[in-house]
C-alpha positions as a printed Julia matrix, in Angstrom:
398×3 Matrix{Float64}:
   0.0    0.0    0.0
   1.11   3.59  -0.62
   1.6    5.61   2.56
  -0.47   8.77   2.11
   0.56  12.01   3.83
  -1.33  15.26   3.66
  -1.75  18.52   5.58
  -4.88  20.64   5.29
  -5.48  24.21   6.38
  -8.23  26.86   6.36
  -6.77  30.34   6.82
  -8.05  33.4    8.69
  -5.62  36.02   7.35
  -4.33  38.44  10.01
  -0.64  39.11   9.2
   0.82  39.34   5.66
  -2.56  38.85   4.02
  -1.24  38.27   0.47
   1.87  36.11   0.93
   1.33  34.28   4.22
  -0.6   31.32   2.79
   0.06  27.87   4.17
   1.67  25.38   4.08
   4.95  27.25   4.67
   8.37  25.68   4.04
  11.95  26.26   5.14
  14.6   27.08   2.5
  15.27  23.55   1.22
  11.67  22.38   1.76
  12.69  19.66   4.22
  10.28  21.1    6.8
   6.65  22.05   6.14
   4.33  23.86   8.56
   0.64  24.43   9.18
  -0.2   26.77  12.04
  -3.29  28.06  13.85
  -2.77  31.11  16.06
  -0.62  34.21  16.31
   2.97  34.83  17.47
   3.2   38.31  19.01
   7.0   38.55  19.2
   7.57  37.26  15.66
   9.4   40.41  14.49
  12.13  40.03  17.14
  12.49  36.3   16.43
  12.58  36.98  12.68
  15.43  39.48  13.1
  17.41  36.96  15.21
  16.88  34.17  12.65
  17.92  36.39   9.72
  21.15  37.17  11.59
  21.7   33.41  11.89
  21.45  33.09   8.09
  17.81  32.07   7.52
  16.11  33.35   4.34
  12.47  34.45   4.66
  10.08  34.65   1.7
   7.04  36.11   3.56
   6.38  38.77   6.23
   4.13  36.39   8.19
   4.47  35.28  11.8
   3.92  31.68  10.58
   7.28  31.51   8.81
   9.13  32.31  12.07
   7.97  28.93  13.41
   9.43  26.81  10.63
  12.84  28.58  10.61
  12.83  28.75  14.42
  12.2   25.02  14.65
  15.0   24.36  12.16
  17.35  26.46  14.34
  16.31  25.54  17.89
  14.1   22.39  17.6
  11.91  22.0   20.75
  13.78  24.88  22.41
  11.86  27.22  20.09
   8.73  26.87  22.24
   9.86  28.8   25.37
  10.97  31.67  23.08
   7.46  32.15  21.68
   4.98  34.72  22.9
   1.55  33.92  21.56
  -1.22  31.39  21.1
  -0.59  28.44  18.85
  -1.36  24.96  17.67
   1.04  23.96  14.91
   2.36  20.96  13.0
   5.78  20.58  11.32
   6.41  17.61   9.04
   9.97  16.54   8.23
  10.13  15.26   4.63
  13.53  13.58   5.26
  12.95  11.4    8.34
   9.11  11.38   7.94
   8.58  12.6   11.52
   5.76  14.91  12.63
   5.99  17.5   15.42
   2.87  18.99  17.04
   2.86  21.75  19.67
   0.2   23.54  21.7
   0.58  26.87  23.48
   1.34  27.36  27.18
  -2.27  27.63  28.4
  -4.07  25.74  25.62
  -5.75  28.76  24.01
  -5.57  26.99  20.65
  -6.9   23.41  20.41
  -5.12  20.33  19.07
  -6.51  16.78  18.82
  -5.08  13.53  17.48
  -5.84   9.85  16.98
  -4.06   6.69  15.86
  -6.28   4.74  13.5
  -5.16   1.32  12.24
  -1.5    2.32  12.45
  -2.08   5.74  10.9
  -1.84   9.13  12.63
  -4.55  11.77  12.21
  -4.61  15.21  13.82
  -6.63  18.44  13.67
  -7.68  21.57  15.51
 -11.22  20.21  15.71
 -12.44  16.72  16.56
 -15.0   16.89  13.74
 -12.22  16.88  11.15
 -10.83  13.62  12.61
 -14.33  12.1   12.47
 -14.22  12.6    8.69
 -11.27  10.23   8.41
 -12.74   7.14   6.66
 -11.07   4.52   8.89
 -12.07   6.12  12.2
 -15.1    4.47  13.83
 -16.98   6.85  16.13
 -17.38   5.39  19.63
 -18.55   6.93  22.91
 -15.9    7.31  25.64
 -17.48   6.49  29.04
 -14.43   7.79  30.95
 -15.16  11.28  29.63
 -18.76  11.1   30.9
 -17.46  10.3   34.39
 -15.24  13.41  34.57
 -17.88  15.54  32.82
 -20.44  14.82  35.54
 -17.98  16.02  38.18
 -16.28  18.99  36.5
 -18.69  20.08  33.71
 -16.21  19.19  30.96
 -14.27  16.16  29.7
 -10.9   16.32  31.46
  -8.01  16.23  28.95
  -6.34  14.32  27.44
  -9.58  12.27  27.23
 -12.38  13.38  24.9
 -15.94  12.12  24.49
 -14.69  10.08  21.5
 -12.89   6.8   22.14
  -9.22   6.96  20.99
  -9.3   10.67  20.1
  -7.05  12.59  22.47
  -6.44  16.22  23.25
  -2.82  17.42  23.22
  -2.47  19.03  26.65
  -1.67  22.74  27.1
   2.08  23.39  27.37
   2.88  20.07  25.65
   4.46  19.0   22.37
   4.18  15.67  20.54
   6.51  13.69  18.29
   5.15  11.08  15.89
   7.98   8.89  14.54
   7.98   5.35  13.14
   4.39   4.75  14.27
   5.08   5.84  17.89
   3.54   8.82  19.73
   5.51  10.57  22.48
   4.2   13.65  24.33
   6.33  15.95  26.51
   5.44  18.81  28.82
   7.55  21.91  28.1
   5.77  24.5   30.3
   4.26  24.53  33.77
   2.96  27.73  35.41
   4.47  28.49  38.8
   3.07  30.82  41.45
   5.98  32.74  42.97
   4.64  35.87  44.68
   7.11  38.66  45.44
   5.99  39.85  48.88
   8.77  42.43  49.2
   7.01  45.01  46.98
   4.29  47.45  48.05
   0.75  47.42  46.7
   1.48  50.63  44.76
   4.55  49.05  43.13
   2.5   45.95  42.23
  -0.22  48.09  40.65
   2.38  50.02  38.66
   4.06  46.8   37.44
   0.73  45.25  36.46
  -0.23  48.4   34.58
   2.99  48.34  32.54
   2.7   44.6   31.78
  -0.97  45.02  30.87
  -0.34  47.88  28.45
   2.53  45.96  26.86
   0.29  42.89  26.46
  -2.62  44.79  24.89
  -0.28  46.53  22.43
   1.33  43.19  21.48
  -2.09  41.62  20.86
  -3.12  44.52  18.64
  -0.34  43.8   16.1
  -2.23  42.84  12.93
  -2.71  43.82   9.3
  -6.48  43.94   9.93
  -8.6   45.95  12.34
  -8.73  44.62  15.93
 -11.86  45.07  18.06
 -12.72  44.32  21.67
 -15.45  42.45  23.56
 -16.97  44.65  26.26
 -19.1   43.52  29.2
 -19.78  45.45  32.4
 -16.82  43.7   34.06
 -13.62  45.44  35.14
 -11.48  43.15  32.95
 -12.87  43.81  29.45
 -13.63  47.43  30.4
  -9.96  47.96  31.22
  -8.84  46.35  27.92
 -11.3   48.5   25.93
  -9.83  51.73  27.31
  -6.9   51.1   24.95
  -9.27  51.08  21.96
 -10.12  54.74  21.29
 -11.65  55.29  17.81
 -12.1   51.55  17.33
 -14.96  49.07  17.78
 -16.35  47.25  20.83
 -19.06  44.55  21.03
 -21.58  43.54  23.71
 -24.51  41.11  23.96
 -27.18  40.81  26.64
 -30.2   38.62  27.39
 -33.77  39.88  27.41
 -34.41  38.23  30.81
 -34.3   41.48  32.8
 -31.58  43.83  33.98
 -29.62  41.17  35.89
 -28.67  39.44  32.63
 -28.22  42.52  30.48
 -24.93  44.43  30.62
 -25.57  46.48  27.47
 -26.39  49.78  29.23
 -23.17  49.6   31.31
 -21.11  48.87  28.22
 -22.77  51.65  26.21
 -22.03  54.19  28.95
 -18.35  53.22  29.07
 -18.04  53.19  25.27
 -19.31  56.78  25.17
 -16.75  57.83  27.79
 -13.77  56.28  25.99
 -14.92  57.24  22.48
 -15.36  53.91  20.7
 -17.84  52.72  18.08
 -20.04  50.34  20.04
 -22.21  47.51  18.66
 -24.77  45.5   20.65
 -27.2   42.6   20.26
 -29.99  41.54  22.63
 -30.44  37.75  22.68
 -34.05  36.57  22.92
 -35.09  33.29  24.6
 -35.95  31.73  21.23
 -32.6   32.78  19.75
 -30.75  31.32  22.73
 -32.35  27.86  22.47
 -32.23  27.81  18.66
 -28.46  28.42  18.83
 -27.68  25.53  21.2
 -27.25  22.84  18.46
 -25.07  25.19  16.38
 -22.89  26.06  19.37
 -22.64  22.37  20.3
 -21.51  21.54  16.76
 -18.71  24.09  16.97
 -17.7   23.0   20.49
 -17.19  19.34  19.41
 -17.89  18.16  22.97
 -20.41  18.94  25.74
 -19.46  21.83  28.03
 -21.86  22.71  30.83
 -21.08  26.44  30.8
 -23.93  28.47  29.28
 -21.63  31.48  28.79
 -20.34  29.79  25.61
 -23.68  30.62  23.96
 -23.31  34.31  24.78
 -19.74  34.09  23.46
 -21.09  32.64  20.2
 -23.48  35.57  19.75
 -20.91  38.25  20.56
 -18.4   36.55  18.21
 -20.99  36.44  15.44
 -21.74  40.13  16.0
 -18.05  41.08  15.95
 -17.41  39.02  12.79
 -19.63  41.43  10.83
 -17.09  44.21  11.48
 -13.63  42.82  12.41
 -11.5   39.65  12.18
  -9.76  39.87  15.58
 -11.02  40.79  19.05
  -9.47  41.07  22.49
 -11.34  40.11  25.66
 -10.85  40.1   29.43
 -10.58  36.28  29.52
  -8.69  34.92  32.52
  -8.78  38.08  34.65
 -11.08  36.56  37.27
  -8.6   33.72  37.79
  -5.57  36.03  38.0
  -7.14  38.76  40.14
  -9.62  36.85  42.32
 -12.78  38.04  40.59
 -15.02  35.15  41.66
 -16.86  35.07  44.99
 -15.29  31.69  45.87
 -11.94  33.48  46.37
 -13.58  35.14  49.39
 -14.3   31.77  51.0
 -11.45  31.74  53.58
 -12.65  35.08  54.98
 -16.37  34.25  54.76
 -16.04  30.86  56.54
 -13.53  31.9   59.2
 -15.99  32.92  61.92
 -18.29  29.89  61.42
 -15.34  27.47  61.54
 -13.99  29.18  64.66
 -17.27  28.99  66.6
 -18.69  25.61  65.47
 -16.55  22.49  66.18
 -15.67  20.26  63.25
 -17.76  17.23  64.38
 -20.84  19.47  64.59
 -20.13  21.02  61.18
 -19.98  17.49  59.71
 -23.37  16.62  61.25
 -24.89  19.85  59.89
 -23.45  19.1   56.46
 -25.03  15.62  56.44
 -28.44  17.13  57.25
 -28.04  19.91  54.64
 -27.28  17.41  51.88
 -30.78  15.98  52.33
 -32.45  19.41  52.18
 -33.79  21.06  49.01
 -31.63  23.8   47.44
 -32.52  26.6   49.88
 -30.52  29.73  50.67
 -27.58  28.99  52.99
 -27.52  25.23  52.27
 -24.38  25.32  50.07
 -22.63  27.59  52.58
 -23.1   25.05  55.4
 -21.96  22.17  53.17
 -18.85  23.97  51.91
 -17.92  25.37  55.33
 -17.22  21.85  56.59
 -14.45  21.17  54.09
 -10.81  22.31  54.24
  -9.77  24.99  51.73
  -8.13  22.52  49.33
 -11.35  20.49  49.04
 -13.52  23.59  48.62
 -11.33  24.85  45.76
 -12.14  21.88  43.53
 -15.8   22.35  44.44
 -16.23  25.63  42.6
 -17.1   23.82  39.35
 -18.06  20.58  41.11
 -21.37  18.91  40.18
 -21.73  15.25  41.19
 -19.56  13.37  43.69
 -18.76   9.64  43.44
 -21.79   8.61  45.49
 -24.17  10.67  43.34
 -22.62   9.42  40.09
 -23.18   5.81  41.21
 -26.87   6.66  41.69
 -27.36   8.07  38.18
 -25.03   5.89  36.08
 -25.84   2.27  35.26
 -22.17   1.23  35.28
């Protein structure tokens, strides 16, 4: 049989619109790249690689990856600033290299099917492979019921895996080997004052926004009533911002807040109010694009605001991740909120109260009394926690 190799790509042009088409090769065409994402420090890396003798034929950020990999191999990855899922095929030794960015912003999936290797940004493209037989993965259902998503590297499809964030993969001679190249570390510097910290964050933030705005197309910004996206949008004078809300009353509609801020900072603001019918009609479409179940309804709002933005721009910034970095969720208040209750009520009594509360209907204060019994480490996992082992045994046949 003839061994068939192919790489496919659908491009959203952001940098070097005319010449940056993929696949992209190195000088002697021994390496070939397809790449989804954006490299924000590509100009600096390009200058370094030119000094080392590499010849570029485009102005794209994509080409930096193929020359960078030729120069540094896996050591290219820590030098990158950006979001990426990319594949580099070596035409000499027939090896394939896949890499995913530090925090998994860009997706990457793969499967081995009858001794053949298939990969793609989306699971649905792997499902199109004729030899793959679609089968339900029960292990993914187990983790989904606890955490509201299928925990990687498992997916809801048997034998289709997710390349983990901060990992790369080699496929050589029929063997798959994955390696972790990045792990975030929390190392707080407690010697600085709050004012110094604020000043440092402000400088880093401005630098980050400016780096993300590098594009040969117009860049817009999502805007909710939150501090995070509002702060990002203040760097967008004379440009476009986008907001959606729900017509379920003021609590679910942030449009008026966003409109007020957009007037203050002088941006062209676009909005869309999502009706109940629109919301439910969109669920199958959103699910198709998601590839797998995800029990977070905010993805539907994200679909609508993305659709709105796509009528005007190709790239948007958002405040994604700010709540995690800056303690924006109420659960981060837990240690302070529970301190007095845990001090006054002994642990054995808290356990008895928790057992009673678990049998009660979902009334105000019930979750507080349940969570207050657990140590901090156990409560942390509980923020997105749905069903525990006992409850899963009650609802699953196996």
